PDB file of C-alpha atoms and ligand atoms in Angstrom:
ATOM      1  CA  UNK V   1    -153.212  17.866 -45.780  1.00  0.00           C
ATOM      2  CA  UNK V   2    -152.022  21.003 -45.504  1.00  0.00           C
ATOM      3  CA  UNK V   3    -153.914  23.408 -47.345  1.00  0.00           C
ATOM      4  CA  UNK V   4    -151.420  25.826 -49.645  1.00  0.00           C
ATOM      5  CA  UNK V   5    -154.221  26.474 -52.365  1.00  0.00           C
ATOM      6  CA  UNK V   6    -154.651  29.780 -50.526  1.00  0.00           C
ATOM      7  CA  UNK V   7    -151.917  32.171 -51.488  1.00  0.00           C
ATOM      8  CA  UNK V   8    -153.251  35.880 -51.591  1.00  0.00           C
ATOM      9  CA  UNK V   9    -151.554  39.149 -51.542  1.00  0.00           C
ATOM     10  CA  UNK V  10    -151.681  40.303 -48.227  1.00  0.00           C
ATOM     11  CA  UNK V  11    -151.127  43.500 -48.234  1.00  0.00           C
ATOM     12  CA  UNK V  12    -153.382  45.241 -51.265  1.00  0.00           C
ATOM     13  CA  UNK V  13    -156.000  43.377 -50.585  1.00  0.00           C
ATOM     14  CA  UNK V  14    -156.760  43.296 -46.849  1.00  0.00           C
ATOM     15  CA  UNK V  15    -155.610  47.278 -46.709  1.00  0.00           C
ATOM     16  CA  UNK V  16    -158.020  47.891 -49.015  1.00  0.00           C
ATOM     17  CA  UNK V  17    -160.347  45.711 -46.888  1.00  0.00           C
ATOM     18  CA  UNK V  18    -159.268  47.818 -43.322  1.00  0.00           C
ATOM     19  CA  UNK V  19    -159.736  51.218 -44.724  1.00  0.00           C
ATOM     20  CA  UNK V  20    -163.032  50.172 -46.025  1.00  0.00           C
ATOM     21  CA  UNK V  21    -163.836  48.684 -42.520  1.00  0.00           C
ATOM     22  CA  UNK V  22    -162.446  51.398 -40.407  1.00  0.00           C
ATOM     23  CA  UNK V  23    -163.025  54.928 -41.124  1.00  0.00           C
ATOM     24  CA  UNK V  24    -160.809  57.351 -40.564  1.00  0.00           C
ATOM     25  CA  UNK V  25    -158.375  55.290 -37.275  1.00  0.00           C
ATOM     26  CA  UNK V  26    -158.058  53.053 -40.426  1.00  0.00           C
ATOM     27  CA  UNK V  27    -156.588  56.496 -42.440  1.00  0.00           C
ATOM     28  CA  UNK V  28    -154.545  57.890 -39.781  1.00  0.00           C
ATOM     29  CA  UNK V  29    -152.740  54.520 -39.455  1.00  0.00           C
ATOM     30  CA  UNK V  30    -152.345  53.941 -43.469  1.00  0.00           C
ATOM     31  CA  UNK V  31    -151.145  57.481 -43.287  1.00  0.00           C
ATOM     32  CA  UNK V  32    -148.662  56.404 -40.735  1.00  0.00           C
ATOM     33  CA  UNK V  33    -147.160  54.223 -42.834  1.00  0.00           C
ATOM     34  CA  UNK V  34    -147.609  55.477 -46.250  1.00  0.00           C
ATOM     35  CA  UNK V  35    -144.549  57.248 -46.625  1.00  0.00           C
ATOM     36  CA  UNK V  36    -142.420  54.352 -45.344  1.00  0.00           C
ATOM     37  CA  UNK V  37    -141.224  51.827 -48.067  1.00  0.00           C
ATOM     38  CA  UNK V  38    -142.387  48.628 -47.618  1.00  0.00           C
ATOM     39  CA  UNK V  39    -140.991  46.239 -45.590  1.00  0.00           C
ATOM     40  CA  UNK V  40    -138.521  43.682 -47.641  1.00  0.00           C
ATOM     41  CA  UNK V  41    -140.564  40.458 -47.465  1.00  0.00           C
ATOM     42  CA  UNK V  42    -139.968  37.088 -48.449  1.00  0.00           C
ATOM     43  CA  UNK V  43    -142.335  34.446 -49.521  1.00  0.00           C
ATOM     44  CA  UNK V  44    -140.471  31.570 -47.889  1.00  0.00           C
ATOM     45  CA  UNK V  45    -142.892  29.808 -45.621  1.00  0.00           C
ATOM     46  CA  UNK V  46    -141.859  27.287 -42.984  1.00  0.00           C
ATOM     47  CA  UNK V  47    -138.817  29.976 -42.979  1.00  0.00           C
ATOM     48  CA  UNK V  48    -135.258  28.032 -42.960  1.00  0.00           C
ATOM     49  CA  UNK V  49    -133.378  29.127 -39.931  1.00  0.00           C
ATOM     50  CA  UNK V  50    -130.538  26.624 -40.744  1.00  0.00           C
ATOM     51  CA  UNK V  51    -129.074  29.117 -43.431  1.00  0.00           C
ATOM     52  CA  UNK V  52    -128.027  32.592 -43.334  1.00  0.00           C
ATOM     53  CA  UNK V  53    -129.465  34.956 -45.380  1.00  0.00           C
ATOM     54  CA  UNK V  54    -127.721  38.046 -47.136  1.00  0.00           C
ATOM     55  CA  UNK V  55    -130.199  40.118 -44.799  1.00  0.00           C
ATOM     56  CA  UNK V  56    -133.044  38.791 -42.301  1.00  0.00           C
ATOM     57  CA  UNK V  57    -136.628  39.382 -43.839  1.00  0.00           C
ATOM     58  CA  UNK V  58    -140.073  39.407 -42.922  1.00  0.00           C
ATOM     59  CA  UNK V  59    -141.689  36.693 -44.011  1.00  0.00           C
ATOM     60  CA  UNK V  60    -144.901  36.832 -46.340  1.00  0.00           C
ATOM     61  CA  UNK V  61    -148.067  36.035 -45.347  1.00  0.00           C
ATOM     62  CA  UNK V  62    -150.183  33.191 -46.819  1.00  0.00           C
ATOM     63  CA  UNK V  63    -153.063  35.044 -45.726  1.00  0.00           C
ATOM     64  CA  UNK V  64    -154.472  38.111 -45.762  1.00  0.00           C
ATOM     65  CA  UNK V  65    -154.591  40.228 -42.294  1.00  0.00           C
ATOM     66  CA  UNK V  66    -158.319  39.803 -41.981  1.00  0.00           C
ATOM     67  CA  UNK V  67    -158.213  35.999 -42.871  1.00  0.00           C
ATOM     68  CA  UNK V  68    -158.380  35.068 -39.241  1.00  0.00           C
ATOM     69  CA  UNK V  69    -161.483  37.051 -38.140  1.00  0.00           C
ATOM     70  CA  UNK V  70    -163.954  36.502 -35.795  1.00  0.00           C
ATOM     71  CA  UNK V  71    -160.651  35.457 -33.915  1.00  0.00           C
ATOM     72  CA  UNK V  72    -157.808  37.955 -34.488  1.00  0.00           C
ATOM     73  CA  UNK V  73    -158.455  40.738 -36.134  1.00  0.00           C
ATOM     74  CA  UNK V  74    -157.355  42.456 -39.265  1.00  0.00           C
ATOM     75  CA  UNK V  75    -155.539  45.503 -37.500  1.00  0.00           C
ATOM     76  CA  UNK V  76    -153.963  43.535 -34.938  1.00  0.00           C
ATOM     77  CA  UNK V  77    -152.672  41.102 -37.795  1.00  0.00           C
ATOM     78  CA  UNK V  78    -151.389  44.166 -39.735  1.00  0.00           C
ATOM     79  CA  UNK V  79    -149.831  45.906 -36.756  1.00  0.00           C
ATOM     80  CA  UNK V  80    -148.481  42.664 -35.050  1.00  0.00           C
ATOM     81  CA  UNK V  81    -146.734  41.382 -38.407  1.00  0.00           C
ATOM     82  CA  UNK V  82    -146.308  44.619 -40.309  1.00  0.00           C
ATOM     83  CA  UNK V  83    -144.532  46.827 -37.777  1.00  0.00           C
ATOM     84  CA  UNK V  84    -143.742  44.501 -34.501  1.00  0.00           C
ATOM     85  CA  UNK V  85    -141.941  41.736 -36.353  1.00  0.00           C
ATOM     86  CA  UNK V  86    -140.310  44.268 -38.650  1.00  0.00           C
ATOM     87  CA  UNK V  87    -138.629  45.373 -35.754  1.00  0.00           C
ATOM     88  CA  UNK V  88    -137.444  42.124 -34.849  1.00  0.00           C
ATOM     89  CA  UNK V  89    -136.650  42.239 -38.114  1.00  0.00           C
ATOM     90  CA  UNK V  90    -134.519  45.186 -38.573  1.00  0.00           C
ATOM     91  CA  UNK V  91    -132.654  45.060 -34.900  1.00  0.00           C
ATOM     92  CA  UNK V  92    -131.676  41.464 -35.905  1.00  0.00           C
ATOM     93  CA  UNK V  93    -129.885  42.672 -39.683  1.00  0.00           C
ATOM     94  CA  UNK V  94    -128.788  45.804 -37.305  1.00  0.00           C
ATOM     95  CA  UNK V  95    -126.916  42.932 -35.324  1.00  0.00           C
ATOM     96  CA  UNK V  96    -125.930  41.554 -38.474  1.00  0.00           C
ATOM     97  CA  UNK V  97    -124.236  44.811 -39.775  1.00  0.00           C
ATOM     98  CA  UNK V  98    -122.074  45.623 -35.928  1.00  0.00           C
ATOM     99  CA  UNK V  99    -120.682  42.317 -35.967  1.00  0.00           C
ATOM    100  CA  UNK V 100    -120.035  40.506 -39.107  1.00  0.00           C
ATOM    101  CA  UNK V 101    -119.521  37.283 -37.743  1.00  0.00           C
ATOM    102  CA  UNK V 102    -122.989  36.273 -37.116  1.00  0.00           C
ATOM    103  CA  UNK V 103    -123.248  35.550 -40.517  1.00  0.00           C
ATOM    104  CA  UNK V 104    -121.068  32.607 -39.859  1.00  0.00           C
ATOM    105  CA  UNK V 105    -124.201  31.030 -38.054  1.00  0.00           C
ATOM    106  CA  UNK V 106    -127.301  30.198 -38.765  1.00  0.00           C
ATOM    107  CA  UNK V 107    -130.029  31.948 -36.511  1.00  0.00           C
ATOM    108  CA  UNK V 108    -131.618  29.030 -34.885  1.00  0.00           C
ATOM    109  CA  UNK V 109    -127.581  27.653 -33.950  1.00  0.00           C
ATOM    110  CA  UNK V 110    -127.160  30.952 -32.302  1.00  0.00           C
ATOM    111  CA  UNK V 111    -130.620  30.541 -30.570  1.00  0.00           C
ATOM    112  CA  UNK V 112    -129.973  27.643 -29.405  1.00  0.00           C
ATOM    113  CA  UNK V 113    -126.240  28.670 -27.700  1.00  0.00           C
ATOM    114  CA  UNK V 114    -126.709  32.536 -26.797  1.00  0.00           C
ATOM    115  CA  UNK V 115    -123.161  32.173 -24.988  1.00  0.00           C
ATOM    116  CA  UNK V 116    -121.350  31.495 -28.175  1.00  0.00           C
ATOM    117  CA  UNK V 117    -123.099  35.022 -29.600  1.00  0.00           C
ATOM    118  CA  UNK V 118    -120.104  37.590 -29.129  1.00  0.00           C
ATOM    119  CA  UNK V 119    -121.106  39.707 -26.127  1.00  0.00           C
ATOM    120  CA  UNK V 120    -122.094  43.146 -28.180  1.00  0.00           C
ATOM    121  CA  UNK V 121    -124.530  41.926 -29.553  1.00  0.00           C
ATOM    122  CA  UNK V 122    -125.946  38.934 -27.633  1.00  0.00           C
ATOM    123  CA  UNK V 123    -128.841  40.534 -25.944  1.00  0.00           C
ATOM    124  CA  UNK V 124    -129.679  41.732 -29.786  1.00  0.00           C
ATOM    125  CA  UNK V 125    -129.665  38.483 -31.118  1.00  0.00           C
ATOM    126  CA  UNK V 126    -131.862  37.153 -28.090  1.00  0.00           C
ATOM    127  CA  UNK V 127    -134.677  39.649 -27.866  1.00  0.00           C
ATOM    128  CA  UNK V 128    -134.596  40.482 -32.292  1.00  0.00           C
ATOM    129  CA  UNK V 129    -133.541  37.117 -33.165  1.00  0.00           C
ATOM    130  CA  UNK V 130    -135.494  35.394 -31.136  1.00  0.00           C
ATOM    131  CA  UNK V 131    -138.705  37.685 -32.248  1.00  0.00           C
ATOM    132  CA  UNK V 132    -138.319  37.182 -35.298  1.00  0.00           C
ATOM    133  CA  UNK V 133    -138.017  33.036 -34.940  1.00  0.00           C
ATOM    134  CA  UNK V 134    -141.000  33.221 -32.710  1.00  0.00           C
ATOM    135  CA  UNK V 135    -142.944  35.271 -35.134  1.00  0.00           C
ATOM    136  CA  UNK V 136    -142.428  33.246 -38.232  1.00  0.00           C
ATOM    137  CA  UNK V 137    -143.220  29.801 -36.558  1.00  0.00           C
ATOM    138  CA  UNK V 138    -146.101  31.518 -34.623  1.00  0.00           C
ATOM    139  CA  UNK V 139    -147.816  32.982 -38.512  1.00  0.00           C
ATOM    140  CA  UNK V 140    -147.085  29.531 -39.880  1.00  0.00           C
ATOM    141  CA  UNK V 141    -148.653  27.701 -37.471  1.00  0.00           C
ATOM    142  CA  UNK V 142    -151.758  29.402 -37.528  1.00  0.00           C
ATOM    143  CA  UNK V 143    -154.623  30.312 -40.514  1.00  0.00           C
ATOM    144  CA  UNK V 144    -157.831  30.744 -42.203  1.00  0.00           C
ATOM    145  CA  UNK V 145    -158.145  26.658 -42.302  1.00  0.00           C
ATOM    146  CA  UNK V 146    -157.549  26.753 -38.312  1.00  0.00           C
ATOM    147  CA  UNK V 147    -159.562  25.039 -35.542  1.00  0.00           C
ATOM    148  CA  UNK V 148    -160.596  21.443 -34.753  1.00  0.00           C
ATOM    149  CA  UNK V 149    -158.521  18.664 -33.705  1.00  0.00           C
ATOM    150  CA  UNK V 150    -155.226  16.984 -34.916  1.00  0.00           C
ATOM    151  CA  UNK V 151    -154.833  14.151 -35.992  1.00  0.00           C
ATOM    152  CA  UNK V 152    -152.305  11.297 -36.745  1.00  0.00           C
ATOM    153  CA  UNK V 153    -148.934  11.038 -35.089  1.00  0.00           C
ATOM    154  CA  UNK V 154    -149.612  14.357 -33.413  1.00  0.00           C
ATOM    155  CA  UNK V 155    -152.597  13.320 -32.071  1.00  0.00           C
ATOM    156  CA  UNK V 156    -150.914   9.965 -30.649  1.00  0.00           C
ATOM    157  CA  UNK V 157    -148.050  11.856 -29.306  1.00  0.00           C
ATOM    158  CA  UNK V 158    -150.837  14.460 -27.449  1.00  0.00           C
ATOM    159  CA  UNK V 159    -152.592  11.488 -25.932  1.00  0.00           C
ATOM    160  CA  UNK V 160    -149.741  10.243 -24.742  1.00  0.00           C
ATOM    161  CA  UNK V 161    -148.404  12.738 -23.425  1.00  0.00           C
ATOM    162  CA  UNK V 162    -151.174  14.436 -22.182  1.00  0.00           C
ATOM    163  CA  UNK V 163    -154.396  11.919 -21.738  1.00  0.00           C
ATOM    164  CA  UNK V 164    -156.574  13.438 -24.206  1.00  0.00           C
ATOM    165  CA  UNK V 165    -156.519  16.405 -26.986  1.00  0.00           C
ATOM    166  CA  UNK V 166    -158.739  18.425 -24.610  1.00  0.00           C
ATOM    167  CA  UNK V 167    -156.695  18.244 -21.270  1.00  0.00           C
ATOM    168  CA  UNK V 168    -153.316  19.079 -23.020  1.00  0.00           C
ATOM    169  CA  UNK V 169    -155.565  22.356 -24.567  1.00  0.00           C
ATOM    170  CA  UNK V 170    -156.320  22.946 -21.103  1.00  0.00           C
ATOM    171  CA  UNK V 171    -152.793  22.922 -19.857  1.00  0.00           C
ATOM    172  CA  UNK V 172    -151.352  24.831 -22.443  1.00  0.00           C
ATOM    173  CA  UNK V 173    -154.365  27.084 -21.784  1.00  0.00           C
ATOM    174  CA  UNK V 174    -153.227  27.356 -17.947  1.00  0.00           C
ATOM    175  CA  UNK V 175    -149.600  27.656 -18.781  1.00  0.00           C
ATOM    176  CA  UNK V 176    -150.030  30.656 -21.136  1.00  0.00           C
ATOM    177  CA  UNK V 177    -152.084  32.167 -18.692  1.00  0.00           C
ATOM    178  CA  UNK V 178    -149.880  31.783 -16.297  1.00  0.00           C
ATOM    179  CA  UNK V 179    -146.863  33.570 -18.573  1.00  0.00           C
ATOM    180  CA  UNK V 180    -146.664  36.718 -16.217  1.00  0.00           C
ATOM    181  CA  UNK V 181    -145.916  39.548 -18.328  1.00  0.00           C
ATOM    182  CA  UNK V 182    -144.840  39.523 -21.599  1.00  0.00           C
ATOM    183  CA  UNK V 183    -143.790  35.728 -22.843  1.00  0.00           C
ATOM    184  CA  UNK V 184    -144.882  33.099 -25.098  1.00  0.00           C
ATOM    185  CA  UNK V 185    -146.568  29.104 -24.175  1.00  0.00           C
ATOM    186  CA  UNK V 186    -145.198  26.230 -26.203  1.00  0.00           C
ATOM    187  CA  UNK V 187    -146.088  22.769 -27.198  1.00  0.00           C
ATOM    188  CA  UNK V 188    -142.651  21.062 -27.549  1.00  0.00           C
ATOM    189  CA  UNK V 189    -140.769  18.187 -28.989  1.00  0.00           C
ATOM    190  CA  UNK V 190    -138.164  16.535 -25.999  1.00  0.00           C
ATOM    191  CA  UNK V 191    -134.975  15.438 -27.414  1.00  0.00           C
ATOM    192  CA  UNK V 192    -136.527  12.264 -26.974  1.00  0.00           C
ATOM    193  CA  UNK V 193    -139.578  13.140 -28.643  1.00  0.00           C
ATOM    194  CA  UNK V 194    -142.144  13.459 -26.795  1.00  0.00           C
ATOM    195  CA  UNK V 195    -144.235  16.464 -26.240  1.00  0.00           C
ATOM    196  CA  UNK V 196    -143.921  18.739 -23.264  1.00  0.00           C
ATOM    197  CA  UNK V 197    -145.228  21.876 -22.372  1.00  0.00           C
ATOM    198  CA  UNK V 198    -143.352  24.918 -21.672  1.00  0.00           C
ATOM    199  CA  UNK V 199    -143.259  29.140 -21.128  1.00  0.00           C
ATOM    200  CA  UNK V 200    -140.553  31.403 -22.341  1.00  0.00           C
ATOM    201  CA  UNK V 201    -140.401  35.217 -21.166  1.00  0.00           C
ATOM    202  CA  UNK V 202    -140.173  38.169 -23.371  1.00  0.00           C
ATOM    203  CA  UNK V 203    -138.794  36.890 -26.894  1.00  0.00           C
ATOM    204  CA  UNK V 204    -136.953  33.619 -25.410  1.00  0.00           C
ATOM    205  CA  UNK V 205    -137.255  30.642 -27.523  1.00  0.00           C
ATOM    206  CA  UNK V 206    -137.591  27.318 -26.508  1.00  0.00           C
ATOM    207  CA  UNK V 207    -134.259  26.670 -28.305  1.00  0.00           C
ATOM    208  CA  UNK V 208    -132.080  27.423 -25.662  1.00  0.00           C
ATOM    209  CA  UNK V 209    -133.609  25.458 -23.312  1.00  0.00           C
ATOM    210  CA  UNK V 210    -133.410  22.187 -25.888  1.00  0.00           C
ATOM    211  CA  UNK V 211    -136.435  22.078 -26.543  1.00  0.00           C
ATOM    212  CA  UNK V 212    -138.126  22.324 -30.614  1.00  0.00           C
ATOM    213  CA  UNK V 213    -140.913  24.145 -30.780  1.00  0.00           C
ATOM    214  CA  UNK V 214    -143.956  23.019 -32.686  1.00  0.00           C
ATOM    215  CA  UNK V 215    -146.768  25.495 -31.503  1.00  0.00           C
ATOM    216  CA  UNK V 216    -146.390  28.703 -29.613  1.00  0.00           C
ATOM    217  CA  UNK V 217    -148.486  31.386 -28.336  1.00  0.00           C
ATOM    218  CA  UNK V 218    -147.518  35.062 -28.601  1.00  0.00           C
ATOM    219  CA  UNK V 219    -149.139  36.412 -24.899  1.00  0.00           C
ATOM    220  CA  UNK V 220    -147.833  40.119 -25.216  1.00  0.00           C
ATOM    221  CA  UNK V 221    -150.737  42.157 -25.107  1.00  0.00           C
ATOM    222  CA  UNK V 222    -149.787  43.458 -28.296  1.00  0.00           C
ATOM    223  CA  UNK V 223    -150.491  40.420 -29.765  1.00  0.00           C
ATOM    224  CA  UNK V 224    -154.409  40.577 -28.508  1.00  0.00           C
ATOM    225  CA  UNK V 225    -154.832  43.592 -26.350  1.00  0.00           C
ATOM    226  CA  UNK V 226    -156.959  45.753 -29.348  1.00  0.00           C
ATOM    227  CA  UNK V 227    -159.398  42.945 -29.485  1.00  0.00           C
ATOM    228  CA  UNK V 228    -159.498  41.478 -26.214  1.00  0.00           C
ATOM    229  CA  UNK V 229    -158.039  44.322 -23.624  1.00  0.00           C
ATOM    230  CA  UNK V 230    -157.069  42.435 -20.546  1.00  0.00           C
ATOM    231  CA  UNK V 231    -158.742  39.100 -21.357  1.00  0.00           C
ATOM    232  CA  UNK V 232    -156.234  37.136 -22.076  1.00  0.00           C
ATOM    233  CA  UNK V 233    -157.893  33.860 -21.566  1.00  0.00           C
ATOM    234  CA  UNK V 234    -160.301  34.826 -24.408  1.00  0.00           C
ATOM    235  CA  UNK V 235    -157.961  35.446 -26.820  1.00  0.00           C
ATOM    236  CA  UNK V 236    -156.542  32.020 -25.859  1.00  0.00           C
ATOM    237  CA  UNK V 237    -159.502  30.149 -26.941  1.00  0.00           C
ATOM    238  CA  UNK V 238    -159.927  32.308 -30.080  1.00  0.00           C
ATOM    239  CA  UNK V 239    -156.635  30.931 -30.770  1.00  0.00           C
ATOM    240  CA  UNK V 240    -156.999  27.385 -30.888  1.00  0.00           C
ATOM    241  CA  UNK V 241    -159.987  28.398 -33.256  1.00  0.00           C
ATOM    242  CA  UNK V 242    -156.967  29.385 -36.047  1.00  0.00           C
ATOM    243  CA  UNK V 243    -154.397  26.824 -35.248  1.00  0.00           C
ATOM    244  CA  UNK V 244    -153.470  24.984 -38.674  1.00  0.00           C
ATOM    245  CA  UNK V 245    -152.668  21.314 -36.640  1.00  0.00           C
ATOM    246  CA  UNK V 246    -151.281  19.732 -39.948  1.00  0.00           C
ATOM    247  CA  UNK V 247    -148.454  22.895 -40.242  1.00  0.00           C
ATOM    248  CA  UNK V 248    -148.092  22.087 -36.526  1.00  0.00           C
ATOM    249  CA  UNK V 249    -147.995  18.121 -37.582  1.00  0.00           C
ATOM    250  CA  UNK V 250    -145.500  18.929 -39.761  1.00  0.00           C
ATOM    251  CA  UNK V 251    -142.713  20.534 -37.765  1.00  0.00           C
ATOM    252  CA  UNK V 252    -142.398  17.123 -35.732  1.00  0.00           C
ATOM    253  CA  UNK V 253    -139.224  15.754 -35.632  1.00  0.00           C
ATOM    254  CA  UNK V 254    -138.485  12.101 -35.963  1.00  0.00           C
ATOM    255  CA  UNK V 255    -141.301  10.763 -37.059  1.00  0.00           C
ATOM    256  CA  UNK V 256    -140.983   7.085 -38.428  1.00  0.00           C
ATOM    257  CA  UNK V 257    -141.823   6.221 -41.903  1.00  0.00           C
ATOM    258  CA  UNK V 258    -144.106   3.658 -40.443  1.00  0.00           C
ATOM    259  CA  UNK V 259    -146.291   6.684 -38.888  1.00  0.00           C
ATOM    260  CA  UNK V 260    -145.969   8.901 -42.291  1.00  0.00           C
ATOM    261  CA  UNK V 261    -146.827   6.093 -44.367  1.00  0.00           C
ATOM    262  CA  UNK V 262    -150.059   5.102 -41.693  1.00  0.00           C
ATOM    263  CA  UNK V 263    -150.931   9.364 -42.039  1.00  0.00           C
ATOM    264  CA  UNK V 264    -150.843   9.171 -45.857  1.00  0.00           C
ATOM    265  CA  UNK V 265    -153.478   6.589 -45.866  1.00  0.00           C
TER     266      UNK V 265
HETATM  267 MN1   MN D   1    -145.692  39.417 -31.013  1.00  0.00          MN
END
């Protein structure tokens, strides 16, 4: 069961907890953003991109930025959330305010059918939109309760797709090593349902290519490159060490009631 015992307060507490950590890089970057207001944030988890908001907003945290140590790191948490997917943030609702009409559709719609986004602002809705989708499903689908092995229906639906729990962590392993550049790995639901694996560049979502997303890796070297420099393959394995597999369990899509009902036992 999913654990959702653990709501804490991001922000007060674990800046209190970097500044204490870090010394003065620690100041200079509070500094940095001390005059700035804070970011508009929302406490919706499992964030609904079906509706359309007044204004897109970053999404709260349900655990504080140095929750996830040893295996990602407070600052790279606070800078990753705090100030890269506020920009996705803000260039999406700057989207939002030069054409008016994309409040007529929901974000994931327009995700999922770029070529019905009105030209202006289509690479905007792509790259912004498109972070900030990533983002959300990418901080809900991992946490301080992380690690292990699924179970139930997603653990069927790995076997079967994959043989085992540990080769499909080795493929997804290989495939987001094998992202060149700046990109994202998935574990996806087929229109049919079953599980595939797959690689987006830059902030692509697997959307657009049909596919529903249930897990996804953020390989942009912001996203590990304080921690790990080049070692990409490290942070991958640190990873799976924070990867909450019932929030991942519970973004799959047509599940029978015969395999909720056998899970609830
Ligand atoms: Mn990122």
């Amino acid at each position: 069961m999913r654990k959702t015992s653990r709501t804490l307060t991001p922000r007060g507490r674990s800046r209190r907890t970097f500044l204490a950590a870090s010394g003065s890089a620690g100041l200079a970057l509070a500094a940095g953003c001390g005059g700035a207001p804070r970011p508009e944030v929302s406490t919706v988890s499992h964030a609904d991109h079906s509706v359309v908001p007044d204004a897109y907003t970053l999404p709260e945290l349900r655990y504080a930025f140095d929750a996830l140590e040893p295996h990602i790191d407070a600052l790279t948490m606070e800078i990753h959330w705090g100030r890269h997917h506020q920009a996705y943030v803000n260039g999406l609702n700057a989207a939002l305010d030069e054409e008016p009409s994309l409040r007529e559709r929901p974000l994931e719609l327009m995700l999922a059918d770029l070529d019905a986004v009105p030209e202006s602002v289509r690479t905007a809705v792509r790259n912004h939109g498109g972070g900030h989708y990533n983002h959300t499903l990418f901080w809900d689908t991992i946490g301080p309760d992380g690690g292990g092995t699924p179970d139930g229906p997603l653990a069927s639906a790995i076997d079967d797709a994959f043989g085992s729990f540990d080769d499909f962590r080795e493929r997804f392993r290989d495939t987001a090593l094998g992202v060149f550049g700046s990109g994202w790995a998935w574990l996806c639901q087929n229109e049919d349902g079953t599980l595939v694996l797959h690689d987006t560049p830059n902030q692509d979502t697997p959307l657009a290519d049909r596919l529903h997303p249930l897990l996804g890796i953020d390989v942009w070297e912001h996203a590990y490159y304080l921690a790990f420099r080049n070692e990409r393959g490290r942070y991958i394995d640190h990873f799976f060490e924070v990867v909450e597999w019932d929030a991942v369990r519970a973004r799959m899509r047509g599940l029978t009631d015969e395999a909720e009902t056998a899970r609830a036992r």
